[in-house]
Coordinates of C-alpha atoms in Angstrom, one line a residue:
X1 CA 12.0 -8.5 -32.1
X2 CA 9.3 -9.7 -29.9
X3 CA 9.3 -8.2 -26.6
X4 CA 11.6 -5.1 -27.0
X5 CA 14.3 -5.1 -23.8
X6 CA 16.4 -1.5 -23.3
X7 CA 18.6 -2.1 -20.6
X8 CA 20.2 1.3 -18.9
X9 CA 22.6 0.6 -16.6
X10 CA 21.9 3.5 -14.1
X11 CA 23.9 3.0 -10.6
X12 CA 26.9 0.8 -9.4
X13 CA 24.8 -0.7 -7.5
X14 CA 23.3 -1.7 -10.5
X15 CA 20.3 -0.3 -11.1
X16 CA 18.2 -2.0 -14.1
X17 CA 15.9 0.3 -16.5
X18 CA 13.9 -2.4 -18.4
X19 CA 11.1 -1.2 -20.8
X20 CA 8.3 -4.4 -21.9
X21 CA 6.1 -4.3 -24.6
X22 CA 4.4 -6.9 -26.5
X23 CA 4.6 -5.6 -29.6
X24 CA 7.4 -5.5 -32.4
X25 CA 9.8 -1.9 -31.8
X26 CA 13.6 -1.3 -31.4
X27 CA 15.2 1.2 -28.3
X28 CA 18.2 3.1 -28.9
X29 CA 20.2 5.8 -27.0
X30 CA 21.4 8.9 -28.8
X31 CA 23.0 10.7 -26.3
X32 CA 19.6 13.0 -25.5
X33 CA 17.4 10.5 -25.0
X34 CA 16.0 7.0 -25.0
X35 CA 14.0 6.7 -29.3
X36 CA 11.7 4.1 -28.8
X37 CA 11.1 3.4 -33.0
X38 CA 12.8 6.6 -33.5
X39 CA 10.4 9.1 -31.3
X40 CA 11.9 10.1 -27.8
X41 CA 10.5 9.4 -25.1
X42 CA 10.2 9.9 -21.0
X43 CA 9.9 6.5 -19.0
X44 CA 8.0 6.7 -16.0
X45 CA 9.7 3.7 -13.2
X46 CA 8.2 1.9 -10.3
X47 CA 11.8 0.2 -8.6
X48 CA 10.7 -2.9 -7.4
X49 CA 13.0 -5.6 -5.2
X50 CA 12.9 -8.7 -7.1
X51 CA 13.3 -11.2 -4.5
X52 CA 10.0 -9.5 -2.9
X53 CA 8.6 -10.1 -6.7
X54 CA 7.7 -13.1 -9.5
X55 CA 9.3 -13.2 -12.7
X56 CA 5.9 -13.2 -14.7
X57 CA 4.7 -10.2 -12.7
X58 CA 8.5 -8.5 -13.4
X59 CA 7.7 -9.1 -17.5
X60 CA 3.9 -7.7 -17.2
X61 CA 5.7 -4.2 -16.1
X62 CA 6.1 -1.8 -18.9
X63 CA 8.9 -0.1 -17.6
X64 CA 11.0 -0.6 -14.1
X65 CA 14.2 -0.1 -11.9
X66 CA 15.7 -3.7 -10.8
X67 CA 18.1 -3.1 -7.8
X68 CA 20.5 -6.1 -8.2
X69 CA 21.4 -6.7 -4.7
X70 CA 25.1 -8.3 -4.6
X71 CA 27.2 -10.3 -7.4
X72 CA 28.9 -12.5 -4.2
X73 CA 26.8 -15.6 -5.5
X74 CA 26.8 -18.4 -7.4
X75 CA 25.2 -18.3 -10.5
X76 CA 21.7 -19.8 -10.3
X77 CA 19.5 -18.2 -12.3
X78 CA 16.2 -21.6 -11.9
X79 CA 13.3 -20.6 -9.8
X80 CA 12.9 -17.5 -8.8
X81 CA 16.6 -17.0 -8.2
X82 CA 17.0 -15.0 -11.8
X83 CA 19.5 -12.8 -10.0
X84 CA 21.2 -13.2 -6.6
X85 CA 19.8 -11.3 -3.7
X86 CA 21.0 -9.9 -0.9
X87 CA 24.1 -9.8 1.3
X88 CA 24.9 -13.2 1.9
X89 CA 25.6 -13.7 6.3
X90 CA 29.3 -15.3 5.1
X91 CA 29.8 -12.1 3.2
X92 CA 30.8 -11.0 7.1
X93 CA 33.6 -13.7 7.4
X94 CA 35.0 -12.8 4.3
X95 CA 38.5 -12.5 5.8
X96 CA 39.8 -9.0 6.0
X97 CA 36.6 -7.7 4.8
X98 CA 35.0 -4.3 5.7
X99 CA 32.0 -3.2 3.6
X100 CA 31.2 0.3 2.2
X101 CA 34.7 1.4 1.8
X102 CA 38.2 1.2 -0.3
X103 CA 38.2 -3.0 0.5
X104 CA 39.5 -5.3 -2.7
X105 CA 36.7 -8.2 -1.0
X106 CA 33.9 -5.6 -0.9
X107 CA 33.7 -3.8 -4.6
X108 CA 29.7 -3.2 -5.1
X109 CA 28.5 -0.2 -4.4
X110 CA 24.9 2.6 -4.8
X111 CA 23.7 5.6 -2.6
X112 CA 26.7 6.2 -1.2
X113 CA 26.9 9.8 -0.3
X114 CA 26.3 9.6 3.6
X115 CA 28.6 6.8 4.7
X116 CA 31.5 8.5 1.9
X117 CA 31.1 10.7 4.3
X118 CA 31.7 8.9 7.2
X119 CA 34.7 7.1 5.6
X120 CA 36.5 10.6 4.5
X121 CA 39.4 9.5 2.1
X122 CA 38.9 5.8 2.1
X123 CA 34.9 6.7 0.9
X124 CA 36.7 9.0 -1.3
X125 CA 38.9 6.4 -2.7
X126 CA 36.3 3.7 -2.7
X127 CA 33.4 5.7 -4.8
X128 CA 36.1 6.7 -7.2
X129 CA 37.2 3.4 -7.9
X130 CA 33.7 2.5 -9.0
X131 CA 32.8 5.4 -11.0
X132 CA 35.2 4.5 -13.3
X133 CA 34.9 0.9 -13.4
X134 CA 30.8 1.8 -13.8
X135 CA 32.0 4.7 -17.2
X136 CA 35.1 2.1 -18.4
X137 CA 31.9 -0.9 -19.6
X138 CA 31.6 1.8 -22.3
X139 CA 27.5 0.6 -22.1
X140 CA 26.6 4.3 -24.0
X141 CA 24.4 4.6 -21.6
X142 CA 24.6 7.5 -18.7
X143 CA 25.3 6.6 -15.0
X144 CA 23.6 8.1 -11.8
X145 CA 24.0 6.9 -8.6
X146 CA 21.6 8.1 -5.8
X147 CA 22.4 10.8 -3.2
X148 CA 26.4 11.2 -5.0
X149 CA 26.3 14.3 -6.8
X150 CA 29.5 14.3 -8.6
X151 CA 29.8 9.7 -9.8
X152 CA 29.9 8.3 -11.6
X153 CA 29.2 10.5 -14.9
X154 CA 29.0 14.6 -14.6
X155 CA 25.6 16.1 -14.0
X156 CA 26.3 19.7 -14.7
X157 CA 22.4 20.9 -16.9
X158 CA 22.7 21.7 -20.6
X159 CA 23.9 18.9 -23.1
X160 CA 25.4 20.5 -26.7
X161 CA 26.1 18.7 -29.1
X162 CA 26.6 18.8 -33.1
X163 CA 23.1 17.9 -34.0
X164 CA 21.7 20.4 -30.8
X165 CA 21.0 21.5 -27.4
X166 CA 19.4 20.1 -24.8
X167 CA 18.3 21.8 -21.3
X168 CA 17.0 21.3 -17.7
X169 CA 16.1 24.0 -15.7
X170 CA 16.0 23.2 -12.0
X171 CA 14.3 25.6 -8.9
X172 CA 15.6 23.7 -5.8
X173 CA 13.2 26.6 -3.4
X174 CA 10.0 23.8 -2.0
X175 CA 7.9 26.8 -1.4
X176 CA 8.0 29.9 -4.4
X177 CA 8.0 29.6 -7.5
X178 CA 11.4 31.0 -9.8
X179 CA 11.9 32.9 -12.5
X180 CA 15.2 32.1 -15.1
X181 CA 16.8 34.0 -18.1
X182 CA 18.1 31.1 -20.2
X183 CA 19.3 31.9 -24.0
X184 CA 17.3 34.8 -23.5
X185 CA 14.3 33.3 -22.8
X186 CA 12.1 33.8 -19.3
X187 CA 10.6 30.5 -17.7
X188 CA 8.8 30.6 -14.8
X189 CA 9.5 26.9 -12.8
X190 CA 6.9 25.7 -10.0
X191 CA 8.4 25.2 -6.2
X192 CA 10.9 22.5 -6.7
X193 CA 10.3 21.6 -9.7
X194 CA 12.8 20.5 -13.2
X195 CA 11.6 21.7 -16.9
X196 CA 12.9 19.6 -19.6
X197 CA 13.5 21.4 -22.9
X198 CA 14.9 19.3 -25.3
X199 CA 15.5 21.9 -28.0
X200 CA 16.9 24.5 -25.6
X201 CA 13.9 26.8 -26.0
X202 CA 10.7 24.6 -25.6
X203 CA 9.5 23.2 -22.2
X204 CA 7.5 20.3 -22.8
X205 CA 7.9 18.8 -19.5
X206 CA 8.1 19.5 -15.8
X207 CA 8.2 17.8 -12.7
X208 CA 5.8 19.3 -10.6
X209 CA 3.4 19.2 -13.3
X210 CA 3.0 15.4 -14.1
X211 CA -0.4 14.9 -15.7
X212 CA -0.4 11.5 -14.5
X213 CA -3.3 9.5 -12.9
X214 CA -4.3 7.6 -9.6
X215 CA -6.2 4.7 -9.4
X216 CA -8.5 4.6 -5.8
X217 CA -8.3 0.7 -5.3
X218 CA -10.8 -1.7 -3.7
X219 CA -10.1 -4.9 -2.2
X220 CA -13.1 -7.2 -1.3
X221 CA -13.3 -10.9 -0.4
X222 CA -14.6 -13.4 -2.8
X223 CA -16.9 -15.6 -0.8
X224 CA -16.1 -18.8 -2.8
X225 CA -12.8 -18.6 -0.8
X226 CA -13.6 -19.5 2.9
X227 CA -10.8 -22.0 4.4
X228 CA -11.3 -24.2 7.1
X229 CA -8.0 -23.9 9.3
X230 CA -6.4 -26.1 11.2
X231 CA -3.6 -25.8 13.9
X232 CA -0.6 -27.3 15.1
X233 CA 1.0 -25.2 18.4
X234 CA 5.0 -25.1 18.7
X235 CA 6.4 -27.4 21.9
X236 CA 8.3 -24.6 23.9
X237 CA 8.3 -27.1 27.4
X238 CA 10.7 -29.9 25.5
X239 CA 13.3 -26.9 23.7
X240 CA 15.9 -27.9 26.4
X241 CA 15.8 -31.6 25.7
X242 CA 17.8 -31.6 23.1
X243 CA 19.9 -28.1 22.6
X244 CA 22.2 -27.8 19.6
X245 CA 24.5 -26.4 22.1
X246 CA 25.7 -24.9 25.6
X247 CA 28.0 -22.5 27.0
X248 CA 28.3 -19.9 29.9
X249 CA 27.1 -16.9 28.3
X250 CA 25.2 -14.9 25.6
X251 CA 25.8 -15.3 22.1
X252 CA 25.2 -13.1 18.9
X253 CA 22.8 -14.4 17.1
X254 CA 24.0 -14.6 13.6
X255 CA 26.8 -16.2 14.9
X256 CA 24.7 -19.6 15.7
X257 CA 22.1 -19.0 13.1
X258 CA 24.4 -18.1 10.1
X259 CA 21.1 -17.0 9.1
X260 CA 19.4 -20.3 8.5
X261 CA 16.8 -18.8 10.3
X262 CA 15.2 -15.9 12.0
X263 CA 14.6 -17.1 14.9
X264 CA 17.4 -18.3 17.6
X265 CA 16.6 -19.8 21.6
X266 CA 18.0 -18.8 24.8
X267 CA 17.3 -21.3 27.2
X268 CA 18.4 -21.2 31.1
X269 CA 16.6 -22.1 34.7
X270 CA 16.4 -20.9 37.6
X271 CA 16.2 -21.6 41.0
X272 CA 13.2 -20.6 43.7
X273 CA 13.5 -21.2 47.4
X274 CA 9.9 -22.2 48.5
X275 CA 10.3 -19.2 51.5
X276 CA 10.9 -16.3 48.6
X277 CA 9.0 -13.5 50.0
X278 CA 7.1 -13.5 46.5
X279 CA 5.7 -16.6 46.7
X280 CA 3.8 -15.5 50.2
X281 CA 1.8 -12.3 48.3
X282 CA 4.2 -10.1 47.6
X283 CA 5.7 -7.9 44.7
X284 CA 5.7 -10.0 41.7
X285 CA 9.2 -10.7 39.8
X286 CA 10.3 -8.8 37.2
X287 CA 13.0 -9.4 34.1
X288 CA 14.9 -7.6 32.5
X289 CA 16.1 -8.1 28.6
X290 CA 19.2 -6.5 26.7
X291 CA 18.9 -7.8 22.9
X292 CA 20.8 -6.0 19.7
X293 CA 17.3 -7.0 17.6
X294 CA 15.3 -6.6 16.3
X295 CA 12.6 -8.8 18.4
X296 CA 12.2 -10.9 21.9
X297 CA 9.8 -13.0 23.2
X298 CA 9.7 -13.8 26.6
X299 CA 8.5 -17.6 27.7
X300 CA 8.7 -18.6 31.5
X301 CA 7.8 -21.7 32.1
X302 CA 6.5 -22.3 28.0
X303 CA 3.9 -19.3 29.1
X304 CA 4.3 -16.2 27.2
X305 CA 4.7 -13.2 29.5
X306 CA 5.5 -10.9 26.8
X307 CA 7.0 -9.1 23.6
X308 CA 9.5 -5.9 22.7
X309 CA 10.2 -4.8 19.2
X310 CA 13.3 -2.6 17.8
X311 CA 11.9 0.4 15.7
X312 CA 13.4 1.5 12.2
X313 CA 15.7 4.5 13.9
X314 CA 17.1 2.1 16.6
X315 CA 16.6 -1.7 16.2
X316 CA 18.0 -2.5 20.4
X317 CA 15.1 -4.2 22.2
X318 CA 14.9 -3.7 25.9
X319 CA 12.1 -6.0 27.4
X320 CA 10.9 -5.4 31.0
X321 CA 7.9 -7.2 32.5
X322 CA 6.8 -9.6 35.0
X323 CA 8.3 -13.1 35.3
X324 CA 5.3 -15.9 36.6
X325 CA 7.8 -18.3 38.8
X326 CA 6.8 -21.1 40.9
X327 CA 8.6 -22.4 43.9
X328 CA 11.5 -24.6 42.5
X329 CA 13.6 -24.6 39.3
X330 CA 11.6 -22.6 35.9
X331 CA 12.9 -22.7 32.7
X332 CA 13.1 -19.1 31.2
X333 CA 13.5 -19.1 27.2
X334 CA 14.1 -16.5 25.4
X335 CA 13.0 -16.2 21.1
X336 CA 15.0 -13.8 19.0
X337 CA 13.4 -12.7 15.9
X338 CA 16.0 -11.4 13.6
X339 CA 13.7 -9.4 11.0
X340 CA 15.9 -9.0 8.1
X341 CA 20.1 -8.1 7.3
X342 CA 21.4 -5.2 7.3
X343 CA 21.9 -3.6 4.0
X344 CA 22.8 0.1 4.7
X345 CA 24.6 2.3 7.3
X346 CA 29.2 2.3 8.2
X347 CA 30.6 -1.2 8.7
X348 CA 27.3 -3.2 9.4
X349 CA 29.2 -6.1 8.7
X350 CA 30.3 -5.5 12.5
X351 CA 26.4 -4.7 13.7
X352 CA 25.4 -7.7 16.4
X353 CA 22.0 -9.2 15.9
X354 CA 19.9 -11.6 19.6
X355 CA 20.4 -11.2 23.5
X356 CA 23.6 -9.2 24.4
X357 CA 22.5 -8.6 27.7
X358 CA 22.6 -8.1 30.5
X359 CA 19.6 -10.4 31.3
X360 CA 18.6 -9.8 35.5
X361 CA 15.7 -10.6 37.6
X362 CA 15.0 -8.3 39.9
X363 CA 12.3 -8.8 43.3
X364 CA 14.2 -11.8 44.7
X365 CA 14.7 -11.2 48.0
X366 CA 18.4 -11.2 47.5
X367 CA 17.8 -8.5 45.1
X368 CA 18.3 -8.9 41.5
X369 CA 19.9 -11.7 39.9
X370 CA 22.1 -11.5 37.0
X371 CA 21.6 -14.2 34.6
X372 CA 23.8 -12.7 32.2
X373 CA 26.4 -15.3 32.7
X374 CA 25.2 -18.5 33.6
X375 CA 25.0 -21.1 31.8
X376 CA 22.6 -20.7 27.9
X377 CA 20.9 -23.3 25.4
X378 CA 21.0 -22.6 22.1
X379 CA 18.1 -23.9 20.0
X380 CA 18.4 -22.8 16.1
X381 CA 15.1 -21.8 14.5
X382 CA 11.7 -23.6 15.3
X383 CA 10.0 -27.2 15.5
X384 CA 7.8 -26.7 12.4
X385 CA 10.6 -25.4 10.5
X386 CA 12.8 -28.7 11.4
X387 CA 9.7 -30.6 10.2
X388 CA 8.8 -28.9 7.0
X389 CA 5.4 -27.5 8.1
X390 CA 5.6 -25.1 5.3
X391 CA 5.9 -27.4 2.6
X392 CA 3.0 -29.7 0.7
X393 CA 5.0 -32.9 2.1
X394 CA 6.4 -31.6 5.5
X395 CA 2.7 -30.6 6.1
X396 CA 1.6 -33.9 7.0
X397 CA 3.9 -35.1 9.3
X398 CA 1.8 -33.7 11.9
X399 CA -1.7 -34.0 13.3
X400 CA -3.5 -30.8 13.4
X401 CA -5.5 -29.7 15.9
X402 CA -9.5 -29.3 14.4
X403 CA -12.8 -28.3 15.7
X404 CA -13.5 -27.0 19.3
X405 CA -9.4 -27.0 19.9
X406 CA -8.8 -24.3 17.1
X407 CA -11.2 -22.3 18.4
X408 CA -8.6 -21.1 21.2
X409 CA -7.5 -17.7 19.5
X410 CA -4.5 -16.0 20.0
X411 CA -1.8 -18.4 20.6
X412 CA 1.0 -17.8 20.7
X413 CA 4.2 -19.7 17.4
X414 CA 1.2 -21.3 16.3
X415 CA 1.1 -22.7 12.7
X416 CA -2.2 -23.0 10.8
X417 CA -2.9 -24.9 8.0
X418 CA -5.8 -23.9 4.8
X419 CA -6.8 -25.3 1.5
X420 CA -8.9 -23.1 -0.2
X421 CA -9.5 -23.1 -4.4
X422 CA -8.4 -21.0 -6.8
X423 CA -10.6 -18.0 -6.9
X424 CA -12.1 -16.9 -10.6
X425 CA -10.8 -14.4 -12.9
X426 CA -7.8 -12.6 -13.1
X427 CA -7.8 -10.0 -10.9
X428 CA -4.9 -9.7 -8.8
X429 CA -5.1 -11.2 -5.5
X430 CA -4.0 -10.9 -1.4
X431 CA -4.3 -12.1 1.8
X432 CA -6.4 -10.4 4.5
X433 CA -4.0 -10.5 7.7
X434 CA -5.9 -7.7 9.3
X435 CA -6.7 -10.2 12.2
X436 CA -3.2 -11.2 12.9
X437 CA 0.1 -10.6 14.8
X438 CA 3.9 -11.2 13.5
X439 CA 4.9 -14.2 11.5
X440 CA 5.4 -15.6 8.2
X441 CA 2.9 -17.1 4.9
X442 CA 3.5 -19.7 2.4
X443 CA 1.7 -21.0 0.2
X444 CA 1.8 -24.0 -1.6
X445 CA 5.3 -24.3 -0.3
X446 CA 6.3 -20.5 -1.6
X447 CA 7.3 -18.1 1.0
X448 CA 4.9 -14.9 0.9
X449 CA 7.5 -13.3 3.0
X450 CA 7.5 -12.2 6.7
X451 CA 3.8 -10.3 8.0
X452 CA 4.0 -7.6 10.7
X453 CA 0.0 -6.0 11.5
X454 CA 1.7 -3.1 13.3
X455 CA 0.0 -0.1 13.7
X456 CA 1.2 3.4 12.2
X457 CA 1.6 6.1 15.0
X458 CA 2.3 9.5 12.9
X459 CA 0.7 12.9 11.9
X460 CA -1.0 12.8 8.7
X461 CA -2.8 16.1 8.5
X462 CA -0.7 17.6 6.2
X463 CA 1.2 16.4 2.9
X464 CA 3.9 18.4 0.5
X465 CA 6.2 15.9 -1.7
X466 CA 8.1 19.8 -1.9
X467 CA 11.6 19.3 -0.4
X468 CA 13.9 16.8 0.5
X469 CA 12.6 13.5 1.5
X470 CA 12.1 12.4 5.0
X471 CA 10.4 9.7 6.7
X472 CA 7.7 11.4 8.5
X473 CA 6.7 13.3 5.4
X474 CA 3.2 12.7 3.7
X475 CA 2.7 10.1 6.0
X476 CA -1.0 8.2 5.9
X477 CA -2.6 5.8 7.5
X478 CA -2.3 6.6 11.4
X479 CA -3.5 4.5 13.6
X480 CA -4.0 2.0 11.5
X481 CA -1.7 -1.5 10.1
X482 CA 1.5 -0.7 8.6
X483 CA 0.4 -3.4 6.2
X484 CA -2.7 -5.1 5.8
X485 CA -2.9 -6.9 2.5
X486 CA -0.4 -9.5 1.2
X487 CA 0.4 -9.9 -2.8
X488 CA -0.7 -13.7 -3.4
X489 CA 0.7 -14.4 -6.9
X490 CA -1.0 -16.3 -9.3
X491 CA 1.7 -18.3 -11.3
X492 CA 2.1 -20.0 -7.0
X493 CA -1.6 -20.9 -7.8
X494 CA -3.3 -24.5 -8.6
X495 CA -6.7 -24.8 -10.0
X496 CA -8.0 -26.5 -6.6
X497 CA -6.8 -27.6 -3.1
X498 CA -3.8 -24.7 -2.8
X499 CA -2.1 -25.4 0.7
X500 CA -1.7 -21.7 2.9
X501 CA 0.2 -22.3 5.5
X502 CA 1.1 -18.9 8.1
X503 CA 3.1 -19.2 11.6
X504 CA 1.9 -16.7 13.7
X505 CA 4.4 -15.4 16.8
X506 CA 1.5 -13.6 19.1
X507 CA -1.6 -14.8 18.4
X508 CA -4.2 -14.1 16.1
X509 CA -8.1 -15.7 14.5
X510 CA -7.0 -17.2 11.6
X511 CA -10.7 -17.2 10.8
X512 CA -11.0 -13.8 10.2
X513 CA -7.9 -14.3 7.2
X514 CA -9.3 -14.2 3.7
X515 CA -8.2 -14.4 0.0
X516 CA -9.2 -10.6 -1.5
X517 CA -9.3 -10.0 -5.2
X518 CA -8.3 -6.6 -5.8
X519 CA -10.0 -3.5 -8.2
X520 CA -10.3 -0.3 -9.6
X521 CA -12.9 1.6 -8.4
X522 CA -12.0 4.7 -10.1
X523 CA -9.1 6.2 -12.0
X524 CA -8.4 9.8 -12.7
X525 CA -6.3 12.6 -12.8
X526 CA -5.8 16.8 -12.8
X527 CA -4.7 19.0 -15.6
X528 CA -4.1 22.5 -15.5
X529 CA -2.8 25.8 -17.2
X530 CA 0.0 25.5 -15.8
X531 CA 1.2 22.2 -17.3
X532 CA 3.8 23.2 -20.2
X533 CA 2.9 23.9 -23.4
X534 CA 3.8 23.2 -26.5
X535 CA 4.7 25.5 -29.1
X536 CA 7.0 25.4 -32.7
X537 CA 8.2 21.4 -30.9
X538 CA 6.8 18.2 -32.9
X539 CA 7.6 15.5 -30.8
X540 CA 7.2 12.6 -33.3
X541 CA 9.7 14.2 -36.0
X542 CA 10.9 17.7 -34.9
X543 CA 9.0 19.1 -37.1
X544 CA 9.2 23.4 -37.4
X545 CA 5.1 22.9 -37.0
X546 CA 3.2 25.8 -35.4
X547 CA 0.9 23.9 -33.9
X548 CA -0.3 24.3 -30.3
X549 CA -0.9 21.3 -28.3
X550 CA -3.1 21.5 -25.3
X551 CA -2.3 20.5 -21.6
X552 CA -3.8 16.8 -21.4
X553 CA -3.9 13.7 -19.9
X554 CA -4.2 9.8 -20.3
X555 CA -6.0 7.7 -18.5
X556 CA -6.6 4.2 -19.0
X557 CA -8.6 1.9 -17.0
X558 CA -9.0 -2.6 -17.3
X559 CA -10.6 -1.4 -21.2
X560 CA -8.2 1.3 -22.4
X561 CA -7.3 4.3 -22.9
X562 CA -9.7 7.9 -22.8
X563 CA -7.5 10.9 -23.4
X564 CA -9.2 14.3 -21.8
X565 CA -7.8 17.4 -23.2
X566 CA -7.9 21.0 -21.3
X567 CA -11.0 23.1 -22.6
X568 CA -11.1 26.3 -20.3
X569 CA -8.2 27.8 -18.4
X570 CA -9.0 26.9 -15.1
X571 CA -7.7 23.9 -13.7
X572 CA -9.6 20.7 -14.5
X573 CA -9.9 17.0 -12.9
X574 CA -11.3 14.4 -15.3
X575 CA -12.4 10.7 -13.9
X576 CA -13.5 7.7 -15.3
X577 CA -15.4 4.9 -13.7
X578 CA -14.2 1.6 -13.4
X579 CA -16.8 0.2 -15.1
X580 CA -16.7 2.5 -18.3

């Protein structure tokens, strides 16, 4: 037997739920519940995007949901490619393809409800095909698709079979309790909750009264992990020396890069007459740039003039800023940055990325000069990418700056390199990137991913999870970086001399980057008299016992479990110190 891997296909995307336990066990499904060693269990799971994690971390999870991103790729299961990832950029160039509709080259789906309504009859036909395909596989487990009420399997709320009955009672009102009469019994349902009755009689679980623990985390720096940094600057001035291509007008980014890099340079020149008024102390020139996203950095004669970004709601970028031009020939270089490919929406295969124009220079004696349709040169990627500075071999191919030269912080388009020793212990590790701006990270040649120390705006005053989810609901960390710590898998580290490479787009203070450990300072959970009380119901063997099961929470720290029962009718809070 060994490790136990039950798999339930939960959606056409496909979602896989798996439970891994380092004990021998058997897992089955009896059309009512998942049974582990013959006992019915409710599984709590977190959703994991496997490209953002590592196989060893996935194996460590007890219960997980994995999103399989695509079936359009070569089958290669080595290294971190245990499952094919993403919507590859070449998919949009398949002849006749149309994403997320009844289109033969595109047949994979999840969370389709809003898009299905947009597509109308074609969307309905497509989701019916997906449901029929999923159910027809005969997996023996129920299928559910997020945001889809009627596919694949019917969800009606009472399940009956010759062996018994199970029911789910729901209260969709997010403000008040609801009294429900079912099978001549009255049930009091908390707001926005579902009660589970495995025998159509006794409530053994309610989603509003989940007695799960909350772990208070702390991040602390390991003094032994201080790093000595070196720097290499991108050579913006030499960009036009060997362009990949030159053409009239502006090109869509992905059509040029084919996703080989996040970065595409748009380069052109502007001649300025020495008699221009702005050169004699007049109002400075300004430049406006319209881009389809996702981020844009503007350089004039090798100097960063400013940056602009799209948002989640509107990925388009509008840049308006000063342009420090001089007499004679000036070079304008626009660095367009893609922050990932879209995977949701209607016909997103037609969405553009990159500088689409217009690009206009304002304040000349002639008025405004439209640069959109003049000659532009293009360069895919960065010089550091071409030299593989992120790799163990490539990082030794250039001369890195050290000492006093490195102290010139806030340098845009800079590569940083440092070596560090692996911290002792087995706590999870992370990089504290709070002192940096925007860029990418590699450790021993492996990509940690993109980082972006953007500061969060919002309303963090009130929080209630009742009701439908909306992005502004239950916000926290207002005024703080949206992300500061970035996970470092220990499996990627060697005992000594680990290579850390950071590419910084905007400028930052690399001396404050720190490798930190994550620990749990305390764990707590609450339980009250409102938790379901199990009477005449014995989960283990369905006996007719009269034993009364008091509400209970299970707390777990690094050293083990502790059960805490409710000893009084008043709400109680149980907490275990981390050092216990």
